[in-house]
Amino acid sequence: MRLLNGIRGAVRLPSMDRPLINKGRRIGRNILNATEGYEEQVYSVISRHQFPRIDVYPNSGYKTAIYRASEPSPCLDEIFYKCENLLPYGKEYWFAIFTAIDKKKNPMQLISSFGRRNSRTSVDNVEIAVDSPGQGMARTGGFVWCFDGKKKLTVPTVETMTSISGNSISSAGNGLNIDISGTVPQYRVKVDSEAIKCDFKLTKPASGYDTEVLNELKMKLNYQVYNLYYDFDGMLNGKEYSGRCYLQKVLLTTPLVPWYWSRFVFKDGSSFVFFKPYFGTHDLNYPLRNKGAFYSASEDKLYWVHNIDVKHDNKMKNWKISSQGEGYSLSMAVKAYADHGFNFRYGGVFNYNEHMVNVRKFDFKSGDSNIGLKKLGTGAGIVEDATGLLI
């Protein structure tokens, strides 16, 4: 209990009326479900120290939902091609993530990102000044890294200026330029730097799910995630690649708390994505959200999974992901072949780590469905592991 009390003290969490864990040999693994009202207690502490109560929040017209590619879905250009008027300590980030689908054991993957926070911040010791958007411009920080099929390449975090014009957004500075442009059903992402140059065309898929919105209040603080799940083809450092990708915009009025976030794609068009933010440590935590979705392309069916358990070895190379629910079971193993980490400071300390992985095992059972890698084909993706606390 001393460890848990230390965590509470570090993030100013209130004590609970009932114990969070059972004592015994398996301490830290017996997280109780009896946590009613705890989020309200946490919110009351946070609101007194940092944040106003948010009753109306931006982009409230975009409701949490996931959309089939064959059905009407909202156009997210209004979100992607806009810099928000952020509240103090508010945050917004853009991501473009690409995964090649081929028979290689360790396929090409690329992660590009830029973003900002409405307060002073330091990312990997790069100072990014406080800034508010004006005349379509905002001060940001950006980075790119990839595994090109043979080796890891990186463009470290640099300070950039982000500008918006029509259906395009560009973040450029200090030897890095990231451009996103286009509209449904086709976008384009270009990266220009000394180490990494890419030009990818993104195309709306013919089947599956192409658009997802998470726009939710947690502890009366708002987080918004907007995803476009598209196919891509193009060039990276003079070599052709194709596969699946997603464009993502993240808006937060919450502190950054630890999380796991993963998306895996498979040769047959299936995918699995989940998000698990939590308070605490890897072994001892209280999830704020714990939900994922497995899309089976062979059945053209979406399965929701809950209470996902994530484990890894000491070197964070081998990961096991599992879930057991009413009428289904999921067991998955992945292995990291490249990773990259970032350190955020000011308003706390936050470590953000990305792991590129290939899928070694996937077993999903629900009713008469029994789906494994023999049916799915090769799979790869990203595991995000974030720790710390950043206001």
XYZ file of C-alpha atoms in Angstrom:
391
model
C 0.000 0.000 0.000
C 2.930 2.372 0.536
C 3.664 2.260 -3.212
C 0.070 3.118 -4.103
C -0.067 5.919 -1.518
C 3.135 7.313 -2.998
C 1.537 7.362 -6.444
C -1.518 9.133 -5.052
C 0.639 11.727 -3.365
C 2.702 12.359 -6.501
C -0.386 13.148 -8.587
C -2.487 14.581 -5.727
C -5.129 11.873 -5.915
C -7.619 11.581 -3.065
C -7.671 8.477 -0.923
C -10.365 5.904 -1.603
C -13.091 4.866 0.810
C -12.347 1.240 -0.018
C -8.973 -0.373 -0.720
C -7.976 -0.549 -4.367
C -6.139 -3.835 -3.990
C -6.331 -7.024 -1.979
C -3.311 -7.880 0.113
C -1.527 -11.154 -0.461
C 0.945 -12.833 -2.726
C -0.703 -11.411 -5.844
C -0.719 -7.826 -4.610
C -1.169 -5.438 -7.499
C -2.996 -7.997 -9.637
C -6.267 -8.060 -7.725
C -7.600 -4.662 -8.764
C -11.115 -4.350 -7.402
C -14.034 -3.129 -9.428
C -15.334 -1.233 -6.381
C -14.186 2.197 -7.557
C -17.541 3.987 -7.860
C -17.169 7.704 -7.348
C -13.374 7.704 -7.517
C -13.244 9.622 -10.796
C -15.456 12.309 -9.265
C -13.052 12.611 -6.347
C -10.077 12.877 -8.710
C -11.834 15.486 -10.836
C -12.650 17.604 -7.789
C -8.958 17.729 -6.847
C -7.793 18.519 -10.392
C -10.425 21.211 -10.892
C -9.488 22.980 -7.665
C -5.826 23.143 -8.659
C -5.731 23.531 -12.424
C -8.832 23.474 -14.580
C -12.210 25.162 -14.991
C -15.325 23.008 -15.246
C -16.035 22.333 -18.909
C -19.726 22.155 -19.765
C -19.409 23.042 -23.447
C -16.347 21.953 -25.359
C -15.128 22.535 -28.932
C -16.141 20.196 -31.759
C -19.039 18.860 -29.669
C -20.930 18.077 -32.882
C -18.564 15.183 -33.532
C -19.875 12.294 -31.450
C -18.023 9.133 -30.470
C -18.608 6.617 -33.273
C -16.900 4.362 -35.810
C -17.986 4.340 -39.450
C -17.969 1.740 -42.214
C -16.147 2.718 -45.379
C -19.226 1.785 -47.428
C -21.508 4.115 -45.451
C -21.660 7.916 -45.016
C -19.196 9.288 -42.468
C -18.266 12.813 -41.343
C -15.506 14.646 -43.185
C -12.765 15.448 -40.668
C -11.067 18.206 -42.677
C -12.492 20.819 -40.317
C -10.553 19.097 -37.521
C -7.314 18.289 -39.348
C -6.933 21.676 -41.005
C -7.378 23.799 -37.904
C -5.334 24.941 -34.903
C -7.569 25.093 -31.844
C -7.793 27.981 -29.400
C -6.475 25.873 -26.560
C -7.324 26.336 -22.904
C -4.326 26.739 -20.570
C -2.422 23.441 -20.620
C -4.532 22.263 -23.547
C -2.791 20.100 -26.147
C -3.183 19.179 -29.811
C -1.167 16.744 -31.910
C -1.261 15.453 -35.483
C -0.010 11.966 -36.399
C 0.464 10.143 -39.711
C 1.464 6.485 -39.211
C 2.209 3.983 -41.994
C 2.608 0.192 -41.924
C 3.640 -1.805 -44.987
C 1.817 -5.104 -45.491
C 4.161 -7.689 -46.951
C 5.776 -10.996 -46.030
C 8.781 -9.432 -44.366
C 9.382 -10.370 -40.756
C 10.048 -6.731 -39.842
C 8.101 -4.559 -42.301
C 8.548 -0.872 -43.050
C 6.752 1.445 -40.634
C 6.890 5.219 -40.345
C 5.616 7.617 -37.677
C 5.429 11.362 -38.256
C 3.981 13.879 -35.814
C 3.798 17.539 -34.876
C 1.884 19.383 -32.184
C 1.833 21.878 -29.365
C 0.720 22.635 -25.812
C -0.666 25.907 -24.486
C 2.152 26.342 -21.974
C 5.900 26.183 -21.984
C 7.181 22.707 -22.796
C 10.371 20.797 -23.500
C 10.509 17.663 -25.657
C 13.850 15.853 -25.562
C 15.421 19.097 -24.297
C 14.031 21.084 -27.240
C 12.307 24.197 -25.852
C 8.975 25.047 -27.477
C 7.635 28.455 -26.484
C 4.076 29.222 -25.424
C 2.096 30.239 -28.474
C -1.464 30.854 -29.637
C -2.552 30.376 -33.257
C -2.830 33.541 -35.282
C -3.306 34.151 -38.993
C -3.195 30.386 -39.612
C 0.201 29.945 -37.892
C 1.233 28.208 -34.660
C 4.540 27.313 -33.022
C 4.897 23.524 -32.744
C 7.366 20.681 -32.356
C 7.744 17.868 -34.876
C 9.542 14.558 -35.379
C 9.693 11.596 -37.756
C 11.157 8.142 -37.382
C 10.859 4.938 -39.359
C 12.116 1.417 -39.932
C 12.757 1.147 -43.665
C 12.791 -2.671 -43.750
C 16.474 -2.848 -42.866
C 17.313 -0.167 -40.311
C 15.895 2.538 -38.081
C 16.071 6.156 -39.247
C 15.207 9.199 -37.137
C 14.627 12.924 -37.391
C 14.861 14.113 -33.749
C 12.339 16.542 -32.284
C 12.773 20.064 -33.632
C 10.856 23.301 -33.232
C 8.631 24.013 -36.233
C 6.014 26.501 -37.390
C 2.704 25.039 -38.527
C 0.670 26.832 -41.182
C -2.741 26.045 -42.677
C -4.041 26.972 -46.104
C -7.258 25.506 -47.488
C -7.103 21.711 -47.428
C -3.471 21.510 -46.395
C -1.355 21.830 -43.270
C 2.419 22.113 -43.143
C 4.806 21.957 -40.185
C 8.303 23.088 -41.092
C 11.550 24.222 -39.484
C 15.096 23.189 -38.563
C 15.517 20.776 -41.467
C 12.117 19.060 -41.213
C 8.980 19.572 -43.291
C 5.759 17.557 -42.830
C 2.841 18.219 -45.215
C -0.695 16.812 -45.068
C -3.126 17.739 -47.844
C -6.226 16.582 -49.684
C -9.750 15.580 -48.778
C -12.010 12.527 -48.849
C -11.412 10.091 -50.528
C -7.714 10.860 -51.100
C -5.030 12.537 -49.002
C -1.292 13.015 -49.353
C 1.487 13.014 -46.760
C 4.991 14.241 -47.570
C 8.062 14.347 -45.352
C 11.209 16.161 -46.400
C 14.363 15.901 -44.279
C 17.965 14.815 -44.669
C 17.414 11.310 -43.250
C 13.807 10.610 -44.277
C 11.991 11.594 -47.457
C 8.585 10.158 -48.264
C 5.632 10.915 -50.495
C 2.566 8.761 -49.793
C -0.878 8.812 -51.382
C -3.658 7.847 -48.963
C -6.863 6.330 -50.368
C -10.175 5.591 -48.685
C -10.576 1.790 -48.428
C -13.384 0.011 -50.245
C -14.379 -2.047 -47.202
C -13.930 -2.207 -43.450
C -13.981 0.909 -41.243
C -12.391 4.157 -42.370
C -13.363 6.830 -39.802
C -13.406 6.856 -36.007
C -14.214 9.586 -33.476
C -13.599 9.544 -29.732
C -15.025 12.710 -28.214
C -15.563 12.045 -24.545
C -15.604 13.641 -21.131
C -13.609 11.852 -18.468
C -13.730 13.357 -14.992
C -15.534 16.222 -16.796
C -12.393 16.928 -18.805
C -12.500 16.473 -22.553
C -10.323 14.349 -24.815
C -10.882 14.053 -28.534
C -9.309 11.626 -31.004
C -10.069 11.676 -34.734
C -8.820 8.837 -36.943
C -8.853 8.158 -40.683
C -7.949 4.532 -41.488
C -6.796 4.515 -45.118
C -4.712 2.507 -47.596
C -1.474 4.031 -48.880
C 1.184 3.664 -51.543
C 4.213 5.725 -52.473
C 7.935 6.209 -51.979
C 10.212 6.239 -48.932
C 13.832 7.162 -49.608
C 13.528 6.031 -53.216
C 11.790 2.715 -52.540
C 8.135 1.814 -53.166
C 5.891 0.843 -50.260
C 2.186 0.176 -49.805
C -0.023 -0.892 -46.945
C -2.310 0.710 -44.387
C -2.072 3.927 -42.450
C -3.958 6.320 -40.288
C -4.165 10.069 -39.949
C -4.876 11.127 -36.394
C -5.664 14.405 -34.610
C -5.657 14.435 -30.800
C -7.067 17.245 -28.638
C -6.762 17.199 -24.851
C -7.877 19.366 -21.968
C -6.794 16.612 -19.570
C -3.410 15.958 -17.994
C -1.301 13.381 -19.794
C -1.591 10.195 -17.744
C -0.047 6.777 -18.511
C -1.575 4.768 -21.346
C -1.266 1.851 -23.721
C -2.438 2.498 -27.264
C -2.027 0.023 -30.121
C -3.163 -0.575 -33.665
C -2.311 -3.712 -35.634
C -3.140 -4.460 -39.271
C -3.143 -7.782 -41.100
C -2.598 -8.987 -44.640
C -6.274 -9.923 -45.208
C -7.520 -6.425 -44.246
C -8.363 -7.162 -40.607
C -7.277 -4.832 -37.800
C -7.208 -4.574 -34.020
C -6.984 -1.308 -32.056
C -7.287 -0.527 -28.355
C -6.743 2.334 -25.910
C -6.075 1.960 -22.181
C -5.270 5.155 -20.207
C -4.836 4.652 -16.472
C -3.666 6.028 -13.136
C -0.750 4.270 -11.445
C 2.000 1.992 -12.724
C 2.251 -0.899 -15.170
C 1.555 -3.425 -12.423
C -0.696 -1.392 -10.152
C -3.271 0.775 -11.879
C -6.828 2.005 -12.226
C -7.931 2.173 -15.912
C -9.852 5.248 -17.065
C -10.807 3.488 -20.296
C -10.115 -0.062 -21.407
C -11.691 -0.882 -24.731
C -10.709 -2.131 -28.172
C -12.151 -3.224 -31.498
C -11.218 -6.216 -33.652
C -12.372 -6.060 -37.269
C -12.511 -9.443 -38.996
C -12.243 -8.843 -42.752
C -13.243 -12.416 -43.645
C -16.530 -11.951 -41.773
C -16.832 -8.196 -42.378
C -17.673 -7.939 -38.681
C -16.564 -5.713 -35.802
C -16.054 -7.202 -32.336
C -15.717 -4.994 -29.240
C -13.377 -6.200 -26.511
C -12.981 -4.927 -22.940
C -10.715 -5.217 -19.892
C -7.570 -5.735 -21.952
C -4.502 -6.959 -20.086
C -1.056 -5.876 -21.337
C 2.195 -7.498 -20.201
C 5.787 -7.295 -21.409
C 9.252 -8.539 -20.516
C 11.896 -6.397 -18.815
C 13.420 -5.314 -22.141
C 9.975 -4.430 -23.549
C 10.602 -6.619 -26.572
C 7.958 -9.291 -26.098
C 4.387 -8.208 -25.401
C 1.297 -10.221 -24.512
C -2.187 -8.781 -24.948
C -5.258 -10.643 -23.762
C -8.947 -10.146 -23.054
C -11.657 -12.442 -21.781
C -15.276 -11.351 -21.958
C -18.802 -12.575 -22.315
C -18.803 -14.842 -25.334
C -15.258 -14.171 -26.558
C -11.545 -14.571 -25.787
C -8.464 -12.909 -27.253
C -4.830 -13.936 -26.873
C -2.103 -12.092 -28.749
C 1.712 -11.939 -28.731
C 3.864 -9.374 -30.539
C 7.592 -8.702 -30.709
C 9.227 -5.281 -31.032
C 11.916 -4.816 -33.684
C 12.359 -1.019 -33.412
C 11.503 1.546 -30.760
C 11.867 5.240 -30.041
C 11.214 7.287 -26.904
C 10.451 10.911 -26.081
C 10.672 12.855 -22.835
C 8.327 15.759 -22.023
C 9.033 18.252 -19.225
C 7.491 21.339 -17.595
C 4.284 20.707 -15.714
C 5.596 17.247 -14.829
C 7.665 14.529 -16.459
C 6.213 12.285 -19.143
C 7.885 9.481 -21.093
C 6.303 8.518 -24.410
C 7.618 5.328 -26.050
C 6.690 3.861 -29.431
C 7.426 0.240 -30.344
C 7.154 -1.116 -33.884
C 6.124 -4.766 -33.608
C 5.279 -7.798 -35.692
C 2.486 -10.133 -34.634
C 3.702 -13.571 -33.522
C 0.380 -14.978 -32.278
C -3.279 -14.030 -32.617
C -6.148 -16.193 -31.384
C -9.673 -14.831 -31.267
C -12.696 -16.951 -30.413
C -16.344 -15.890 -30.361
C -19.184 -18.352 -30.898
C -18.393 -20.307 -34.062
C -15.603 -17.892 -35.044
C -12.035 -19.047 -34.462
C -9.598 -16.634 -36.087
C -5.812 -16.951 -36.111
C -2.805 -15.860 -38.157
C -3.389 -18.626 -40.697
C -6.552 -16.796 -41.718
C -5.337 -13.227 -41.081
C -1.906 -13.477 -42.692
C 1.090 -11.465 -41.520
C 0.440 -8.653 -39.062
C 2.327 -5.636 -37.741
C 1.694 -2.405 -35.906
C 2.552 0.003 -33.109
C 2.484 -0.328 -29.333
C 2.511 2.989 -27.466
C 3.587 2.879 -23.832
C 3.411 6.204 -21.995
C 4.299 6.776 -18.335
C 4.456 9.730 -15.959
C 2.212 12.744 -15.516
C 2.118 16.035 -17.433
C -0.356 18.821 -16.698
